[in-house]
PDB file of C-alpha atoms in Angstrom:
ATOM      1  CA  UNK A  42      28.117 138.812  29.019  1.00  0.00           C
ATOM      2  CA  UNK A  43      29.228 139.395  32.606  1.00  0.00           C
ATOM      3  CA  UNK A  44      30.941 137.141  34.916  1.00  0.00           C
ATOM      4  CA  UNK A  45      29.753 135.436  37.845  1.00  0.00           C
ATOM      5  CA  UNK A  46      31.604 137.738  40.343  1.00  0.00           C
ATOM      6  CA  UNK A  47      30.306 140.985  38.656  1.00  0.00           C
ATOM      7  CA  UNK A  48      26.771 140.171  39.242  1.00  0.00           C
ATOM      8  CA  UNK A  49      27.587 139.904  43.274  1.00  0.00           C
ATOM      9  CA  UNK A  50      27.798 142.853  45.647  1.00  0.00           C
ATOM     10  CA  UNK A  51      31.235 144.432  45.575  1.00  0.00           C
ATOM     11  CA  UNK A  52      31.961 143.120  49.145  1.00  0.00           C
ATOM     12  CA  UNK A  53      31.248 139.396  48.310  1.00  0.00           C
ATOM     13  CA  UNK A  54      34.002 139.708  45.519  1.00  0.00           C
ATOM     14  CA  UNK A  55      36.783 140.657  48.149  1.00  0.00           C
ATOM     15  CA  UNK A  56      35.506 137.926  50.379  1.00  0.00           C
ATOM     16  CA  UNK A  57      35.507 135.297  47.822  1.00  0.00           C
ATOM     17  CA  UNK A  58      39.132 136.492  46.661  1.00  0.00           C
ATOM     18  CA  UNK A  59      40.414 136.413  50.412  1.00  0.00           C
ATOM     19  CA  UNK A  60      38.867 132.870  50.903  1.00  0.00           C
ATOM     20  CA  UNK A  61      40.721 131.585  47.914  1.00  0.00           C
ATOM     21  CA  UNK A  62      43.939 133.291  48.699  1.00  0.00           C
ATOM     22  CA  UNK A  63      44.041 132.849  52.449  1.00  0.00           C
ATOM     23  CA  UNK A  64      45.099 129.413  52.588  1.00  0.00           C
ATOM     24  CA  UNK A  65      48.143 130.077  50.399  1.00  0.00           C
ATOM     25  CA  UNK A  66      49.091 133.092  52.201  1.00  0.00           C
ATOM     26  CA  UNK A  67      49.027 131.095  55.576  1.00  0.00           C
ATOM     27  CA  UNK A  68      51.015 128.160  54.239  1.00  0.00           C
ATOM     28  CA  UNK A  69      53.739 130.321  52.962  1.00  0.00           C
ATOM     29  CA  UNK A  70      53.911 132.570  56.138  1.00  0.00           C
ATOM     30  CA  UNK A  71      52.819 135.699  54.493  1.00  0.00           C
ATOM     31  CA  UNK A  72      49.918 135.738  57.087  1.00  0.00           C
ATOM     32  CA  UNK A  73      49.889 134.170  60.419  1.00  0.00           C
ATOM     33  CA  UNK A  74      46.768 133.490  62.256  1.00  0.00           C
ATOM     34  CA  UNK A  75      46.902 133.003  66.057  1.00  0.00           C
ATOM     35  CA  UNK A  76      44.868 130.079  67.505  1.00  0.00           C
ATOM     36  CA  UNK A  77      42.002 130.598  69.907  1.00  0.00           C
ATOM     37  CA  UNK A  78      41.296 128.534  73.012  1.00  0.00           C
ATOM     38  CA  UNK A  79      41.951 128.311  76.651  1.00  0.00           C
ATOM     39  CA  UNK A  80      45.331 127.986  78.348  1.00  0.00           C
ATOM     40  CA  UNK A  81      44.066 124.376  79.102  1.00  0.00           C
ATOM     41  CA  UNK A  82      43.171 123.801  75.699  1.00  0.00           C
ATOM     42  CA  UNK A  83      46.619 124.748  74.507  1.00  0.00           C
ATOM     43  CA  UNK A  84      48.397 122.697  77.244  1.00  0.00           C
ATOM     44  CA  UNK A  85      46.477 119.578  76.193  1.00  0.00           C
ATOM     45  CA  UNK A  86      47.418 120.372  72.383  1.00  0.00           C
ATOM     46  CA  UNK A  87      51.048 120.689  73.693  1.00  0.00           C
ATOM     47  CA  UNK A  88      51.081 117.454  75.527  1.00  0.00           C
ATOM     48  CA  UNK A  89      49.637 115.572  72.406  1.00  0.00           C
ATOM     49  CA  UNK A  90      52.209 117.235  70.169  1.00  0.00           C
ATOM     50  CA  UNK A  91      54.957 116.223  72.382  1.00  0.00           C
ATOM     51  CA  UNK A  92      53.596 112.616  72.774  1.00  0.00           C
ATOM     52  CA  UNK A  93      53.881 112.486  68.868  1.00  0.00           C
ATOM     53  CA  UNK A  94      57.383 113.877  69.196  1.00  0.00           C
ATOM     54  CA  UNK A  95      56.168 117.133  67.201  1.00  0.00           C
ATOM     55  CA  UNK A  96      58.259 119.468  69.382  1.00  0.00           C
ATOM     56  CA  UNK A  97      57.935 122.566  67.431  1.00  0.00           C
ATOM     57  CA  UNK A  98      54.076 122.374  67.353  1.00  0.00           C
ATOM     58  CA  UNK A  99      54.121 121.604  71.187  1.00  0.00           C
ATOM     59  CA  UNK A 100      56.226 124.667  71.716  1.00  0.00           C
ATOM     60  CA  UNK A 101      53.905 126.834  70.058  1.00  0.00           C
ATOM     61  CA  UNK A 102      50.806 125.530  71.645  1.00  0.00           C
ATOM     62  CA  UNK A 103      52.638 125.839  75.026  1.00  0.00           C
ATOM     63  CA  UNK A 104      53.762 129.434  74.079  1.00  0.00           C
ATOM     64  CA  UNK A 105      50.025 130.157  73.528  1.00  0.00           C
ATOM     65  CA  UNK A 106      48.844 128.637  77.073  1.00  0.00           C
ATOM     66  CA  UNK A 107      51.594 130.801  78.596  1.00  0.00           C
ATOM     67  CA  UNK A 108      50.397 133.813  77.107  1.00  0.00           C
ATOM     68  CA  UNK A 109      46.988 133.150  78.661  1.00  0.00           C
ATOM     69  CA  UNK A 110      48.049 131.600  81.836  1.00  0.00           C
ATOM     70  CA  UNK A 111      51.754 131.740  82.981  1.00  0.00           C
ATOM     71  CA  UNK A 112      53.118 128.911  85.222  1.00  0.00           C
ATOM     72  CA  UNK A 113      56.386 127.725  86.401  1.00  0.00           C
ATOM     73  CA  UNK A 114      55.757 124.272  85.414  1.00  0.00           C
ATOM     74  CA  UNK A 115      54.750 125.350  81.862  1.00  0.00           C
ATOM     75  CA  UNK A 116      57.872 127.360  81.796  1.00  0.00           C
ATOM     76  CA  UNK A 117      59.832 124.194  82.732  1.00  0.00           C
ATOM     77  CA  UNK A 118      58.240 122.287  79.954  1.00  0.00           C
ATOM     78  CA  UNK A 119      58.813 124.959  77.540  1.00  0.00           C
ATOM     79  CA  UNK A 120      62.565 124.942  78.339  1.00  0.00           C
ATOM     80  CA  UNK A 121      62.649 121.210  77.920  1.00  0.00           C
ATOM     81  CA  UNK A 122      61.159 121.654  74.470  1.00  0.00           C
ATOM     82  CA  UNK A 123      63.389 124.439  73.437  1.00  0.00           C
ATOM     83  CA  UNK A 124      66.450 122.198  74.590  1.00  0.00           C
ATOM     84  CA  UNK A 125      65.030 119.148  72.623  1.00  0.00           C
ATOM     85  CA  UNK A 126      64.991 121.739  69.520  1.00  0.00           C
ATOM     86  CA  UNK A 127      68.641 122.862  70.683  1.00  0.00           C
ATOM     87  CA  UNK A 128      67.409 126.544  71.405  1.00  0.00           C
ATOM     88  CA  UNK A 129      69.518 126.728  74.475  1.00  0.00           C
ATOM     89  CA  UNK A 130      69.456 130.338  75.147  1.00  0.00           C
ATOM     90  CA  UNK A 131      65.933 130.259  74.715  1.00  0.00           C
ATOM     91  CA  UNK A 132      65.607 127.458  77.100  1.00  0.00           C
ATOM     92  CA  UNK A 133      67.774 129.146  79.759  1.00  0.00           C
ATOM     93  CA  UNK A 134      65.319 132.226  79.529  1.00  0.00           C
ATOM     94  CA  UNK A 135      62.468 129.935  80.157  1.00  0.00           C
ATOM     95  CA  UNK A 136      63.943 128.430  83.128  1.00  0.00           C
ATOM     96  CA  UNK A 137      64.659 131.680  84.386  1.00  0.00           C
ATOM     97  CA  UNK A 138      61.079 133.001  83.853  1.00  0.00           C
ATOM     98  CA  UNK A 139      59.651 129.790  85.397  1.00  0.00           C
ATOM     99  CA  UNK A 140      61.430 130.851  88.583  1.00  0.00           C
ATOM    100  CA  UNK A 141      59.444 134.010  88.640  1.00  0.00           C
ATOM    101  CA  UNK A 142      56.019 131.651  88.921  1.00  0.00           C
ATOM    102  CA  UNK A 143      57.324 128.782  90.787  1.00  0.00           C
ATOM    103  CA  UNK A 144      55.767 128.687  94.295  1.00  0.00           C
ATOM    104  CA  UNK A 145      56.555 125.135  94.946  1.00  0.00           C
ATOM    105  CA  UNK A 146      59.850 124.398  96.305  1.00  0.00           C
ATOM    106  CA  UNK A 147      60.435 121.152  94.181  1.00  0.00           C
ATOM    107  CA  UNK A 148      59.539 122.861  91.189  1.00  0.00           C
ATOM    108  CA  UNK A 149      62.254 125.686  91.843  1.00  0.00           C
ATOM    109  CA  UNK A 150      64.635 123.099  92.510  1.00  0.00           C
ATOM    110  CA  UNK A 151      63.914 121.531  89.154  1.00  0.00           C
ATOM    111  CA  UNK A 152      64.319 124.743  87.274  1.00  0.00           C
ATOM    112  CA  UNK A 153      67.719 125.562  89.174  1.00  0.00           C
ATOM    113  CA  UNK A 154      69.041 122.040  88.334  1.00  0.00           C
ATOM    114  CA  UNK A 155      68.088 122.611  84.503  1.00  0.00           C
ATOM    115  CA  UNK A 156      69.589 125.974  84.699  1.00  0.00           C
ATOM    116  CA  UNK A 157      72.907 124.558  86.314  1.00  0.00           C
ATOM    117  CA  UNK A 158      73.082 121.549  83.674  1.00  0.00           C
ATOM    118  CA  UNK A 159      72.639 124.064  80.817  1.00  0.00           C
ATOM    119  CA  UNK A 160      75.335 126.133  82.228  1.00  0.00           C
ATOM    120  CA  UNK A 161      77.991 123.136  82.370  1.00  0.00           C
ATOM    121  CA  UNK A 162      76.937 121.206  79.162  1.00  0.00           C
ATOM    122  CA  UNK A 163      75.877 123.826  76.813  1.00  0.00           C
ATOM    123  CA  UNK A 164      77.499 127.064  77.853  1.00  0.00           C
ATOM    124  CA  UNK A 165      80.702 125.607  79.412  1.00  0.00           C
ATOM    125  CA  UNK A 166      80.278 127.760  82.620  1.00  0.00           C
ATOM    126  CA  UNK A 167      81.240 125.518  85.572  1.00  0.00           C
ATOM    127  CA  UNK A 168      81.464 128.589  87.990  1.00  0.00           C
ATOM    128  CA  UNK A 169      78.034 129.644  87.282  1.00  0.00           C
ATOM    129  CA  UNK A 170      76.754 126.034  87.477  1.00  0.00           C
ATOM    130  CA  UNK A 171      78.373 125.904  90.982  1.00  0.00           C
ATOM    131  CA  UNK A 172      76.500 128.976  91.910  1.00  0.00           C
ATOM    132  CA  UNK A 173      73.215 127.472  90.851  1.00  0.00           C
ATOM    133  CA  UNK A 174      73.974 124.282  92.526  1.00  0.00           C
ATOM    134  CA  UNK A 175      73.968 126.120  95.725  1.00  0.00           C
ATOM    135  CA  UNK A 176      70.273 126.739  95.331  1.00  0.00           C
ATOM    136  CA  UNK A 177      69.696 122.908  95.187  1.00  0.00           C
ATOM    137  CA  UNK A 178      68.786 121.246  98.494  1.00  0.00           C
ATOM    138  CA  UNK A 179      69.064 117.497  97.420  1.00  0.00           C
ATOM    139  CA  UNK A 180      72.410 115.592  97.598  1.00  0.00           C
ATOM    140  CA  UNK A 181      71.647 113.724  94.535  1.00  0.00           C
ATOM    141  CA  UNK A 182      71.114 116.855  92.503  1.00  0.00           C
ATOM    142  CA  UNK A 183      74.282 118.386  93.774  1.00  0.00           C
ATOM    143  CA  UNK A 184      76.283 114.979  93.347  1.00  0.00           C
ATOM    144  CA  UNK A 185      74.761 114.635  89.612  1.00  0.00           C
ATOM    145  CA  UNK A 186      76.133 118.356  88.916  1.00  0.00           C
ATOM    146  CA  UNK A 187      79.512 117.713  90.391  1.00  0.00           C
ATOM    147  CA  UNK A 188      79.761 114.630  88.172  1.00  0.00           C
ATOM    148  CA  UNK A 189      78.847 116.730  85.108  1.00  0.00           C
ATOM    149  CA  UNK A 190      81.351 119.250  85.991  1.00  0.00           C
ATOM    150  CA  UNK A 191      84.201 116.831  86.176  1.00  0.00           C
ATOM    151  CA  UNK A 192      83.131 115.312  82.931  1.00  0.00           C
ATOM    152  CA  UNK A 193      83.238 118.689  81.253  1.00  0.00           C
ATOM    153  CA  UNK A 194      86.468 119.539  82.661  1.00  0.00           C
ATOM    154  CA  UNK A 195      88.086 116.285  81.438  1.00  0.00           C
ATOM    155  CA  UNK A 196      86.522 116.171  77.907  1.00  0.00           C
ATOM    156  CA  UNK A 197      85.824 119.727  76.839  1.00  0.00           C
TER     157      UNK A 197
END
């Protein structure tokens, strides 16, 4: 008596085996499938994940959006997510990359502020933070960084 699979064409056997094994392979990390969609789809998915405090999921969706359509504002958000996940070097890289795409002055200021804050708080580089602060045009941002520098010097 022949089995059910032996009566089917050979290609079907492989297809059935793959269909049965694929979910297990994906869940164990043996196989990684890339999601498909538009940059805006990925952004919306990232926003939903962030609202649900699923930052790792948001990070992955945002990285997919950036692959399709890089923007300074998305790099800023990516850096914020990386900071939330304590991936400080990656956040620094994202903020720097964001500067390459940031046309709006306000966005550039925001990216410089984040870089300066990281320099003070995470990397203990007050001199680097001061250099970055020179890029800031608002007195409020400059004063905030000066206060952070003072705190860092007194407490670290």
